[in-house]
Short mmCIF file of C-alpha atoms in Angstrom, two decimals:
data_model
loop_
_atom_site.label_atom_id
_atom_site.label_comp_id
_atom_site.label_asym_id
_atom_site.label_seq_id
_atom_site.Cartn_x
_atom_site.Cartn_y
_atom_site.Cartn_z
CA MET A 24 -187.97 2.14 30.81
CA ALA A 25 -186.40 -0.61 32.87
CA PHE A 26 -186.89 -4.14 34.19
CA VAL A 27 -186.38 -5.20 37.77
CA GLY A 28 -186.20 -8.89 38.78
CA LEU A 29 -188.64 -10.20 41.38
CA SER A 30 -187.19 -11.99 44.37
CA ASN A 31 -190.54 -13.31 45.50
CA LEU A 32 -193.10 -13.66 42.76
CA SER A 33 -195.70 -14.98 45.18
CA ARG A 34 -196.00 -11.54 46.72
CA LEU A 35 -197.54 -10.36 43.49
CA ARG A 36 -199.89 -13.35 43.11
CA ARG A 37 -202.81 -11.69 44.78
CA ALA A 38 -206.28 -11.13 43.44
CA TRP A 39 -205.92 -9.50 40.02
CA LEU A 40 -207.32 -6.30 41.43
CA THR A 41 -204.34 -5.89 43.76
CA ALA A 42 -201.59 -6.87 41.34
CA ILE A 43 -201.02 -7.36 37.65
CA VAL A 44 -197.49 -8.41 38.50
CA ALA A 45 -196.27 -5.52 36.42
CA ALA A 46 -195.19 -2.26 37.94
CA LEU A 47 -194.85 1.02 36.15
CA LEU A 48 -192.73 3.27 38.36
CA CYS A 49 -190.80 6.34 37.36
CA LEU A 50 -187.39 5.39 38.71
CA ALA A 51 -188.83 4.98 42.21
CA ALA A 52 -186.15 5.32 44.85
CA THR A 53 -187.21 2.23 46.74
CA ALA A 54 -186.95 0.06 43.64
CA LEU A 55 -183.61 1.50 42.66
CA ALA A 56 -182.26 0.72 46.08
CA VAL A 57 -182.84 -3.02 45.63
CA ALA A 58 -182.42 -3.61 41.92
CA GLU A 59 -180.25 -2.59 39.03
CA THR A 60 -182.07 -1.08 36.04
CA LYS A 61 -181.21 -0.65 32.41
CA SER A 62 -182.64 1.45 29.62
CA LEU A 63 -185.36 -0.27 27.62
CA LYS A 64 -186.82 0.12 24.15
CA GLY A 65 -190.58 0.07 23.64
CA VAL A 66 -192.57 -0.15 20.40
CA ALA A 67 -196.33 0.34 20.08
CA LEU A 68 -199.00 -0.32 17.47
CA ILE A 69 -202.34 1.45 17.90
CA ILE A 70 -205.30 0.27 15.81
CA GLY A 71 -208.63 2.08 15.49
CA GLN A 72 -211.46 0.44 13.52
CA SER A 73 -214.44 2.78 12.99
CA ASN A 74 -215.72 2.64 9.42
CA TYR A 75 -216.94 -0.94 9.02
CA LEU A 76 -218.35 -1.68 5.59
CA HIS A 77 -220.85 -4.47 6.28
CA ILE A 78 -221.51 -4.39 10.03
CA ALA A 79 -222.28 -1.66 12.57
CA ALA A 80 -219.84 1.25 12.38
CA LEU A 81 -218.23 2.51 15.59
CA PRO A 82 -217.81 6.30 15.90
CA ASN A 83 -215.04 6.44 18.48
CA PRO A 84 -212.15 4.00 17.72
CA ALA A 85 -210.47 6.47 15.35
CA ASN A 86 -210.49 9.07 18.16
CA ASP A 87 -209.23 6.47 20.63
CA ALA A 88 -206.35 5.50 18.34
CA ARG A 89 -205.26 9.08 17.74
CA ASP A 90 -205.23 10.00 21.42
CA MET A 91 -203.62 6.75 22.57
CA ALA A 92 -200.86 7.12 19.96
CA LYS A 93 -199.98 10.56 21.30
CA MET A 94 -199.95 9.33 24.89
CA LEU A 95 -197.75 6.31 24.16
CA THR A 96 -195.37 8.51 22.20
CA ASP A 97 -195.19 10.81 25.22
CA LEU A 98 -194.37 7.75 27.32
CA GLY A 99 -191.29 7.10 25.19
CA PHE A 100 -192.62 4.41 22.85
CA ASP A 101 -191.85 4.28 19.17
CA ALA A 102 -195.58 4.36 18.35
CA ARG A 103 -197.40 3.84 15.05
CA SER A 104 -201.14 4.37 14.58
CA VAL A 105 -203.37 2.86 11.86
CA THR A 106 -207.11 3.13 11.31
CA ASP A 107 -209.84 1.35 9.34
CA ARG A 108 -207.79 -1.64 8.22
CA ASP A 109 -209.22 -4.43 6.11
CA ALA A 110 -208.08 -8.02 6.69
CA THR A 111 -205.10 -7.82 4.35
CA LYS A 112 -203.80 -4.52 5.74
CA LEU A 113 -204.43 -5.47 9.37
CA LYS A 114 -202.49 -8.73 9.02
CA ARG A 115 -199.67 -6.89 7.25
CA ASP A 116 -199.60 -4.23 10.00
CA LEU A 117 -199.27 -6.90 12.66
CA GLU A 118 -196.60 -8.81 10.75
CA ARG A 119 -194.61 -5.61 10.26
CA PHE A 120 -195.02 -4.76 13.94
CA THR A 121 -193.77 -8.19 14.95
CA GLU A 122 -190.70 -7.62 12.80
CA ASP A 123 -190.16 -4.12 14.25
CA ALA A 124 -190.48 -5.51 17.77
CA ASP A 125 -187.47 -7.77 17.21
CA GLY A 126 -184.77 -6.26 19.39
CA ALA A 127 -187.21 -4.19 21.47
CA ASP A 128 -187.83 -4.88 25.15
CA VAL A 129 -191.56 -4.15 25.23
CA ALA A 130 -194.23 -4.46 22.54
CA PHE A 131 -197.49 -2.61 23.23
CA ILE A 132 -200.66 -3.10 21.15
CA TYR A 133 -203.86 -1.11 21.69
CA TYR A 134 -206.87 -2.18 19.63
CA SER A 135 -210.16 -0.28 19.47
CA GLY A 136 -212.88 -1.77 17.30
CA HIS A 137 -215.12 -4.82 16.99
CA GLY A 138 -213.92 -8.06 18.51
CA ILE A 139 -215.65 -11.42 18.90
CA GLU A 140 -215.06 -14.75 20.64
CA ALA A 141 -215.92 -18.16 19.25
CA GLY A 142 -214.71 -21.65 20.11
CA GLY A 143 -212.33 -20.35 22.77
CA GLU A 144 -210.57 -17.94 20.38
CA ASN A 145 -210.77 -14.14 20.33
CA TYR A 146 -210.74 -12.40 16.95
CA LEU A 147 -210.03 -8.84 15.87
CA VAL A 148 -212.55 -7.85 13.20
CA PRO A 149 -211.26 -6.04 10.06
CA VAL A 150 -213.43 -3.31 8.54
CA ASP A 151 -214.27 -5.44 5.46
CA ALA A 152 -215.59 -8.37 7.53
CA ASP A 153 -219.04 -9.73 6.71
CA VAL A 154 -221.04 -12.86 7.48
CA PRO A 155 -219.23 -14.99 4.83
CA SER A 156 -215.95 -14.03 6.56
CA LEU A 157 -216.98 -16.20 9.48
CA LYS A 158 -216.63 -19.34 7.38
CA ASP A 159 -212.84 -18.94 7.31
CA ALA A 160 -212.13 -16.83 10.39
CA GLY A 161 -208.47 -17.78 10.56
CA THR A 162 -207.93 -15.98 7.26
CA SER A 163 -210.68 -13.33 7.14
CA LEU A 164 -210.42 -12.28 10.80
CA VAL A 165 -207.34 -11.98 13.03
CA PRO A 166 -206.94 -14.55 15.84
CA ILE A 167 -205.44 -12.81 18.85
CA SER A 168 -203.61 -15.92 20.07
CA ALA A 169 -201.60 -16.03 16.85
CA VAL A 170 -200.51 -12.40 17.34
CA MET A 171 -199.46 -13.09 20.92
CA GLU A 172 -197.49 -16.20 19.95
CA ALA A 173 -195.66 -14.36 17.17
CA LEU A 174 -194.68 -11.49 19.46
CA LYS A 175 -193.57 -13.86 22.20
CA LYS A 176 -190.87 -15.14 19.86
CA THR A 177 -189.42 -11.71 19.13
CA VAL A 178 -189.90 -9.53 22.24
CA PRO A 179 -189.53 -10.24 25.98
CA VAL A 180 -192.71 -8.46 27.14
CA THR A 181 -195.98 -7.99 25.28
CA ILE A 182 -198.78 -5.72 26.51
CA MET A 183 -202.06 -5.87 24.60
CA LEU A 184 -205.05 -3.72 25.59
CA LEU A 185 -208.25 -4.72 23.83
CA ASP A 186 -211.01 -2.13 23.71
CA ALA A 187 -212.89 -4.62 21.60
CA CYS A 188 -215.53 -6.26 23.77
CA ARG A 189 -218.39 -4.62 21.93
CA THR A 190 -221.73 -6.31 21.38
CA ASN A 191 -221.64 -9.02 18.69
CA PRO A 192 -222.03 -7.17 15.35
CA PHE A 193 -223.08 -10.32 13.45
CA PRO A 194 -226.46 -12.07 13.42
CA ALA A 195 -227.25 -13.89 16.66
CA ASP A 196 -227.31 -17.28 14.94
CA ALA A 197 -224.06 -16.74 13.01
CA MET A 198 -221.46 -19.52 13.33
CA VAL A 199 -217.68 -19.23 13.11
CA ARG A 200 -215.26 -21.73 11.53
CA ARG A 201 -211.52 -21.34 12.07
CA SER A 202 -211.10 -22.84 8.61
CA PRO A 203 -213.64 -23.97 5.98
CA THR A 204 -213.32 -27.57 7.15
CA ALA A 205 -213.26 -26.88 10.91
CA SER A 206 -216.24 -27.40 13.18
CA ALA A 207 -218.56 -24.44 13.64
CA SER A 208 -218.85 -22.51 16.91
CA PRO A 209 -221.35 -19.85 17.98
CA ILE A 210 -220.18 -16.30 18.65
CA GLY A 211 -219.93 -15.46 22.33
CA ALA A 212 -222.90 -13.29 23.25
CA GLY A 213 -221.12 -11.10 25.75
CA GLY A 214 -217.66 -10.20 24.46
CA LEU A 215 -214.14 -11.58 24.60
CA GLU A 216 -212.69 -14.33 26.79
CA PRO A 217 -209.28 -14.71 28.49
CA VAL A 218 -206.50 -15.04 25.96
CA ARG A 219 -205.09 -18.51 25.65
CA GLY A 220 -201.37 -18.74 26.37
CA ALA A 221 -201.28 -15.92 28.94
CA LYS A 222 -200.55 -18.31 31.79
CA ALA A 223 -198.27 -18.13 34.78
CA LEU A 224 -194.62 -18.43 33.85
CA GLY A 225 -193.17 -19.15 37.28
CA ASN A 226 -192.02 -22.62 36.23
CA ALA A 227 -190.93 -21.67 32.73
CA PRO A 228 -187.42 -22.84 31.78
CA ALA A 229 -184.64 -20.29 32.17
CA ALA A 230 -183.89 -20.52 28.46
CA ASP A 231 -187.34 -19.09 27.68
CA ALA A 232 -186.58 -15.52 26.62
CA SER A 233 -190.15 -14.35 27.14
CA LEU A 234 -190.78 -12.44 30.34
CA GLY A 235 -194.52 -12.72 29.93
CA THR A 236 -197.60 -10.88 28.74
CA VAL A 237 -200.28 -8.51 29.92
CA VAL A 238 -203.64 -8.61 28.16
CA GLY A 239 -206.18 -6.01 29.22
CA PHE A 240 -209.86 -6.24 28.31
CA ALA A 241 -212.24 -3.29 28.26
CA ALA A 242 -214.82 -5.44 30.05
CA GLU A 243 -214.93 -8.59 32.15
CA PRO A 244 -214.92 -11.89 30.20
CA GLY A 245 -218.29 -12.55 28.66
CA HIS A 246 -219.47 -8.96 29.08
CA PRO A 247 -219.84 -6.34 26.32
CA ALA A 248 -218.12 -2.97 26.53
CA LEU A 249 -219.54 0.45 25.67
CA ASP A 250 -218.35 2.60 22.79
CA GLY A 251 -219.14 5.90 24.52
CA ALA A 252 -220.78 9.05 23.21
CA ALA A 253 -220.22 9.69 19.51
CA GLY A 254 -217.23 11.88 18.78
CA GLU A 255 -215.55 11.16 22.12
CA ASN A 256 -213.44 8.32 23.51
CA SER A 257 -214.71 5.00 24.75
CA PRO A 258 -214.92 4.70 28.56
CA TYR A 259 -211.88 2.38 28.52
CA ALA A 260 -209.79 4.69 26.34
CA SER A 261 -210.82 7.71 28.44
CA ALA A 262 -209.70 5.96 31.61
CA LEU A 263 -206.38 4.90 30.06
CA LEU A 264 -205.73 8.42 28.81
CA ARG A 265 -206.51 9.87 32.21
CA HIS A 266 -204.58 7.48 34.41
CA LEU A 267 -201.61 6.04 32.54
CA ALA A 268 -199.99 9.38 33.30
CA ALA A 269 -200.01 8.26 36.95
CA MET A 270 -197.27 5.74 36.20
CA LYS A 271 -194.81 8.34 37.41
CA GLY A 272 -194.03 6.74 40.75
CA THR A 273 -196.99 4.34 40.70
CA GLU A 274 -196.83 0.61 40.00
CA PHE A 275 -198.61 -0.67 36.93
CA GLY A 276 -201.02 -2.81 38.91
CA SER A 277 -202.28 0.25 40.76
CA VAL A 278 -202.57 2.22 37.53
CA MET A 279 -204.68 -0.51 35.93
CA ARG A 280 -206.84 -0.73 39.05
CA MET A 281 -207.43 3.00 38.67
CA VAL A 282 -208.43 2.40 35.03
CA THR A 283 -210.77 -0.42 36.06
CA GLU A 284 -212.60 1.59 38.70
CA GLU A 285 -212.68 4.73 36.52
CA VAL A 286 -214.58 2.80 33.86
CA TYR A 287 -216.79 1.27 36.56
CA LEU A 288 -217.77 4.73 37.86
CA ASP A 289 -217.98 6.36 34.45
CA THR A 290 -220.42 3.70 33.22
CA LYS A 291 -222.40 3.72 36.49
CA ALA A 292 -221.32 0.17 37.34
CA LYS A 293 -222.27 -1.23 33.91
CA GLN A 294 -218.71 -2.10 32.85
CA ARG A 295 -215.51 -3.20 34.59
CA PRO A 296 -212.27 -3.91 32.71
CA TRP A 297 -210.30 -7.09 33.37
CA ILE A 298 -206.64 -8.09 33.18
CA ASN A 299 -205.01 -11.37 32.16
CA GLU A 300 -201.27 -11.35 32.91
CA SER A 301 -198.21 -13.52 33.25
CA LEU A 302 -195.27 -11.17 33.77
CA ARG A 303 -192.30 -12.23 35.87
CA ARG A 304 -190.47 -8.90 35.88
CA LEU A 305 -191.32 -5.41 37.09
CA LEU A 306 -191.57 -2.97 34.20
CA TYR A 307 -190.66 0.71 34.51
CA PHE A 308 -191.21 3.69 32.24
CA GLY A 309 -189.04 6.73 32.76
CA VAL A 310 -191.21 9.31 30.96
CA ALA A 311 -194.77 10.36 31.77
CA PRO A 312 -197.27 12.69 30.08
CA VAL A 313 -197.93 16.08 31.62
CA GLU A 314 -200.14 15.73 34.66
CA PRO A 315 -203.15 18.04 35.27
CA THR A 316 -202.34 21.01 37.47
CA GLY A 317 -204.26 23.50 39.57
CA ASP A 318 -207.76 22.55 40.69
CA ASP A 319 -207.96 19.66 38.19
CA GLY A 320 -204.67 18.30 39.48
CA LEU A 321 -205.96 18.26 43.07
CA ILE A 322 -209.20 16.59 42.01
CA THR A 323 -207.42 13.96 39.90
CA GLY A 324 -204.98 13.20 42.70
CA GLU A 325 -207.72 12.46 45.21
CA ARG A 326 -209.80 10.60 42.63
CA ARG A 327 -206.93 8.21 41.96
CA GLN A 328 -206.74 7.41 45.64
CA LEU A 329 -210.52 6.95 45.64
CA LEU A 330 -210.30 4.48 42.77
CA LEU A 331 -207.73 2.42 44.63
CA THR A 332 -209.98 2.47 47.71
CA ILE A 333 -212.96 1.27 45.68
CA SER A 334 -210.92 -1.59 44.21
CA GLY A 335 -210.44 -2.98 47.70
CA LEU A 336 -214.11 -2.95 48.69
CA PRO A 337 -215.90 -6.31 48.71
CA ASP A 338 -218.74 -6.88 46.26
CA PRO A 339 -221.54 -6.80 48.90
CA LYS A 340 -220.53 -3.29 49.94
CA ARG A 341 -220.25 -2.23 46.31
CA ALA A 342 -223.75 -3.52 45.64
CA GLN A 343 -225.10 -1.59 48.63
CA VAL A 344 -223.48 1.66 47.49
CA GLU A 345 -224.70 1.13 43.91
CA LEU A 346 -228.28 0.58 45.12
CA ALA A 347 -228.18 3.63 47.39
CA SER A 348 -226.91 5.78 44.52
CA LEU A 349 -229.69 4.56 42.26
CA GLN A 350 -232.48 4.92 44.81
CA GLU A 351 -231.41 8.31 46.16
CA GLY A 352 -230.46 9.81 42.80
CA VAL A 353 -226.97 10.91 43.85
CA PRO A 354 -223.68 10.31 41.99
CA LEU A 355 -222.06 6.93 42.62
CA ASP A 356 -218.68 8.65 42.69
CA ALA A 357 -219.74 11.00 45.46
CA LEU A 358 -221.10 8.21 47.67
CA TYR A 359 -217.86 6.28 47.35
CA GLY A 360 -216.03 9.51 48.10
CA VAL A 361 -218.00 9.85 51.34
CA LEU A 362 -216.88 6.36 52.40
CA LYS A 363 -213.26 7.17 51.57
CA ALA A 364 -213.50 10.36 53.65
CA LEU A 365 -214.88 8.25 56.50
CA GLY A 366 -211.90 5.89 56.21
CA THR A 367 -212.03 2.28 55.08
CA GLU A 368 -211.29 1.07 58.60
CA LYS A 369 -214.40 2.89 59.84
CA ILE A 370 -216.82 1.68 57.17
CA PRO A 371 -219.49 -0.28 59.07
CA GLU A 372 -219.35 -4.02 58.54
CA ASP A 373 -223.02 -4.45 59.40
CA PRO A 374 -225.18 -3.75 56.30
CA THR A 375 -227.82 -1.98 58.41
CA ASP A 376 -225.27 0.40 59.91
CA LEU A 377 -223.73 1.02 56.49
CA GLN A 378 -227.17 1.80 55.10
CA LYS A 379 -227.70 4.44 57.78
CA VAL A 380 -224.45 6.13 56.80
CA LEU A 381 -225.31 6.01 53.10
CA ASP A 382 -228.85 7.35 53.67
CA ALA A 383 -227.69 10.25 55.83
CA GLN A 384 -224.91 11.30 53.47
CA ALA A 385 -227.10 10.85 50.41
CA GLU A 386 -229.55 13.34 51.93
CA ARG A 387 -226.74 15.84 52.41
CA LEU A 388 -225.60 15.35 48.85
CA LYS A 389 -229.12 15.85 47.52
CA LYS A 390 -229.48 19.05 49.57
CA MET A 391 -226.20 20.40 48.20
CA MET A 392 -227.19 19.50 44.65
CA SER A 393 -230.62 21.15 44.99
CA GLU A 394 -229.16 24.36 46.44
CA ARG A 395 -226.35 24.62 43.90
CA ALA A 396 -228.31 26.78 41.46
CA ALA A 397 -229.42 29.17 44.21
CA LEU A 398 -225.88 30.24 45.06
CA ARG A 399 -225.10 33.65 43.63
CA THR A 400 -221.90 35.65 43.93
CA ASP A 401 -220.27 38.44 41.97
CA ASP A 402 -216.75 37.48 43.10
CA PRO A 403 -215.06 35.59 40.21
CA GLU A 404 -212.62 33.84 42.56
CA ILE A 405 -215.41 32.55 44.78
CA LYS A 406 -217.30 31.45 41.65
CA ARG A 407 -214.25 29.46 40.54
CA LEU A 408 -213.76 27.83 43.93
CA VAL A 409 -217.42 26.88 44.26
CA ALA A 410 -217.46 25.45 40.72
CA SER A 411 -214.32 23.44 41.49
CA ALA A 412 -215.91 22.18 44.71
CA ASP A 413 -218.98 21.02 42.77
CA LYS A 414 -216.74 19.25 40.25
CA ALA A 415 -214.73 17.64 43.04
CA ILE A 416 -217.87 16.31 44.72
CA GLY A 417 -219.03 14.87 41.40
CA GLN A 418 -215.65 13.12 41.10
CA GLY A 419 -215.85 11.78 44.65
CA ALA A 420 -212.98 14.04 45.78
CA ILE A 421 -214.78 15.12 48.95
CA VAL A 422 -211.71 16.24 50.91
CA THR A 423 -210.57 18.38 47.97
CA ALA A 424 -214.07 19.87 47.69
CA ARG A 425 -213.85 20.88 51.35
CA LYS A 426 -210.49 22.55 50.68
CA PHE A 427 -211.96 24.59 47.82
CA LEU A 428 -214.82 25.70 50.08
CA ASP A 429 -212.35 26.51 52.88
CA ASP A 430 -210.59 28.79 50.38
CA ALA A 431 -213.94 30.32 49.37
CA VAL A 432 -214.76 31.09 53.02
CA GLY A 433 -211.28 32.57 53.41
CA ARG A 434 -212.01 34.80 50.44
CA VAL A 435 -215.30 35.88 52.04
CA GLU A 436 -213.54 36.74 55.28
CA GLN A 437 -210.85 38.68 53.43
CA THR A 438 -213.48 40.87 51.79
CA ASN A 439 -215.67 41.33 54.87
CA ASP A 440 -214.17 44.72 55.80
CA ALA A 441 -214.51 45.99 52.26
CA VAL A 442 -218.11 44.77 52.14
CA ASP A 443 -218.88 46.43 55.47
CA GLN A 444 -217.49 49.70 54.17
CA ALA A 445 -219.45 49.37 50.96
CA GLU A 446 -222.58 48.54 52.93
CA ASP A 447 -222.11 51.66 55.08
CA LEU A 448 -221.76 53.76 51.94
CA VAL A 449 -224.96 52.22 50.57
CA LYS A 450 -226.74 53.01 53.85
CA GLN A 451 -225.64 56.64 53.76
CA LYS A 452 -226.64 56.91 50.11
CA ARG A 453 -230.08 55.34 50.65
CA LEU A 454 -230.91 57.54 53.65
CA ALA A 455 -229.69 60.65 51.84
CA ASP A 456 -231.84 59.75 48.82
CA ALA A 457 -234.84 59.15 51.10
CA ALA A 458 -234.34 62.59 52.67
CA ILE A 459 -234.39 64.21 49.24
CA TYR A 460 -237.74 62.58 48.41
CA ALA A 461 -239.10 63.60 51.83
CA ARG A 462 -237.91 67.17 51.28
CA ARG A 463 -239.75 67.31 47.95
CA ALA A 464 -242.81 65.84 49.63
CA ASP A 465 -242.70 68.66 52.16
CA ALA A 466 -242.49 71.18 49.32
CA SER A 467 -245.42 69.50 47.54
CA GLY A 468 -247.48 69.87 50.72
CA LEU A 469 -246.70 73.58 50.78
CA VAL A 470 -248.34 73.92 47.36
CA PHE A 471 -251.24 71.65 48.46
CA ASP A 472 -250.20 68.84 46.11
CA TYR A 473 -250.84 66.13 48.73
CA LYS A 474 -251.09 63.32 46.22
CA SER A 475 -247.52 63.92 44.99
CA ALA A 476 -246.38 64.38 48.57
CA ALA A 477 -247.79 60.97 49.53
CA GLY A 478 -245.95 59.35 46.61
CA ASP A 479 -242.63 60.89 47.63
CA TYR A 480 -243.07 59.87 51.27
CA ALA A 481 -243.79 56.30 50.07
CA LYS A 482 -240.58 56.37 48.02
CA ALA A 483 -238.65 57.66 51.02
CA PHE A 484 -240.16 54.82 53.10
CA SER A 485 -238.88 52.19 50.60
CA LEU A 486 -235.41 53.74 50.40
CA ALA A 487 -235.01 53.91 54.18
CA GLY A 488 -235.91 50.22 54.10
CA LYS A 489 -233.72 48.11 56.38
CA TRP A 490 -231.37 50.93 57.25
CA ASP A 491 -233.38 52.94 59.83
CA ASP A 492 -236.54 51.44 61.27
CA LYS A 493 -237.78 54.55 63.08
CA LEU A 494 -237.14 56.84 60.15
CA ARG A 495 -238.87 54.62 57.64
CA TRP A 496 -242.05 54.46 59.76
CA ASN A 497 -241.90 58.23 60.18
CA TYR A 498 -242.01 58.44 56.39
CA LYS A 499 -244.96 56.02 56.38
CA ASN A 500 -246.84 58.20 58.88
CA GLN A 501 -246.15 61.27 56.80
CA GLU A 502 -247.48 59.43 53.75
CA ALA A 503 -250.64 58.69 55.71
CA GLU A 504 -250.94 62.37 56.73
CA ALA A 505 -250.59 63.44 53.11
CA LEU A 506 -253.25 60.95 52.05
CA ASN A 507 -255.56 62.24 54.80
CA ALA A 508 -255.01 65.74 53.60
CA TYR A 509 -255.70 64.60 50.07
CA GLY A 510 -258.98 63.16 51.28
CA TYR A 511 -258.22 59.44 51.10
CA ALA A 512 -256.71 57.32 53.87
CA PRO A 513 -257.18 53.53 53.45
CA ALA A 514 -256.93 51.49 56.64
CA THR A 515 -254.06 49.47 55.24
CA SER A 516 -251.94 52.61 55.08
CA MET A 517 -252.63 53.63 58.67
CA ARG A 518 -251.96 52.30 62.12
CA CYS A 519 -255.36 53.50 63.44
CA SER A 520 -258.68 54.80 62.12
CA THR A 521 -258.08 58.36 63.33
CA PRO A 522 -255.96 60.86 61.40
CA LEU A 523 -252.25 60.28 62.00
CA ARG A 524 -249.71 62.83 63.08
CA PRO A 525 -246.01 62.65 62.10
CA ILE A 526 -243.91 60.69 64.60
CA ALA A 527 -240.51 62.24 65.16
CA PRO A 528 -237.63 59.80 65.68
CA SER A 529 -236.66 59.52 69.36
#
């Protein structure tokens, strides 16, 4: 890990979607050319709160904490993970972490569990919290601002990611008091709010040792976040686990934009994370988890570029794509992937023209989805490529899907000669088998068993099938002759009402 000073902070003061003012690069050559780096020490505390005693339990935070701890360890942090902490233990964990952070360069906290906002303060909720706890929240809950202030005194950079914007677990009319004598405040209905104290530090005195903070929220201020399917990770944790590995050569702002749009797509536009930051240095990590390889690696690579493309689209276009996805019943990811394949510079500005593009491509997507089950192949390699193409389309990696299908077509062309040879062998076998049945039919006629002869000629007709048109109808005529001889010749088996004679192939 390393810091790099910023010569022009204003370049990073864009909309939060385009910069978090922190960059996570893996010793990028361009950065090294303009700045001197030094090795950094990072410590991490990961908290997962699942088994609440008096309020709604959450199935996934324990899973989130376990997986995040492994990832942060892989990133080079000295990481510690704790789960299901009551107020006493949670406060002690945070105090110990603050002490351990003394002398470190970066302190990283990930919290997954219940969190509430009241009176402008965000609180982490211990597993033993109940309604009476709200009467003395400063003691029974954990104010986030106090944690941030304590860390600011001991470590230059603090990163806190809060997967805690769940729906209020307390009664709707519950009131919160910071202390028993403080005024009461209602609990925010929609989730957490921006953390106080995470403000711009551009004018901070040089003696201030803090280089700033990054606070990430699983959902936008005032909006609840989803916990995800039971036994899995939350959408926010899943996105972090998938994309923090991209820090190898990618700035932190871009990584967090990927995380934001991943959650947005994964929740079908129901949830978008949000960042509150005040860093004044670029932050680097020199180690990254193992990236996906093979087909998954190709899909993930294009998806990350898709996520960055989505982050730059204005809200009106987003709304139009979301509506088209909902109305046409096609994946939101795939529709965005279509627009990326078109090229952002070619996306129509006029809503009517954009709608025409979305409608036409949605129809193609629906057709592909409806025909997916009808595709049959015995070639395992083609099966793999087609399955990967379907997965890529679902992830919005349209260009990668086309590559997989190009490879599948290449495989088809490679095997064409072998298939032609096999088909010729089948033809020879079918015609030889038909001749055997016809020969037995002839023998049956010699012993006046015309009924059996007709059956064998019918079998010969079916075997000749598509291989020899003249021969198969010769067998049909001979079947009709046998039936005539047998004394029964239905019109449907004959070309005319008079007795038929065998027709020799010309």
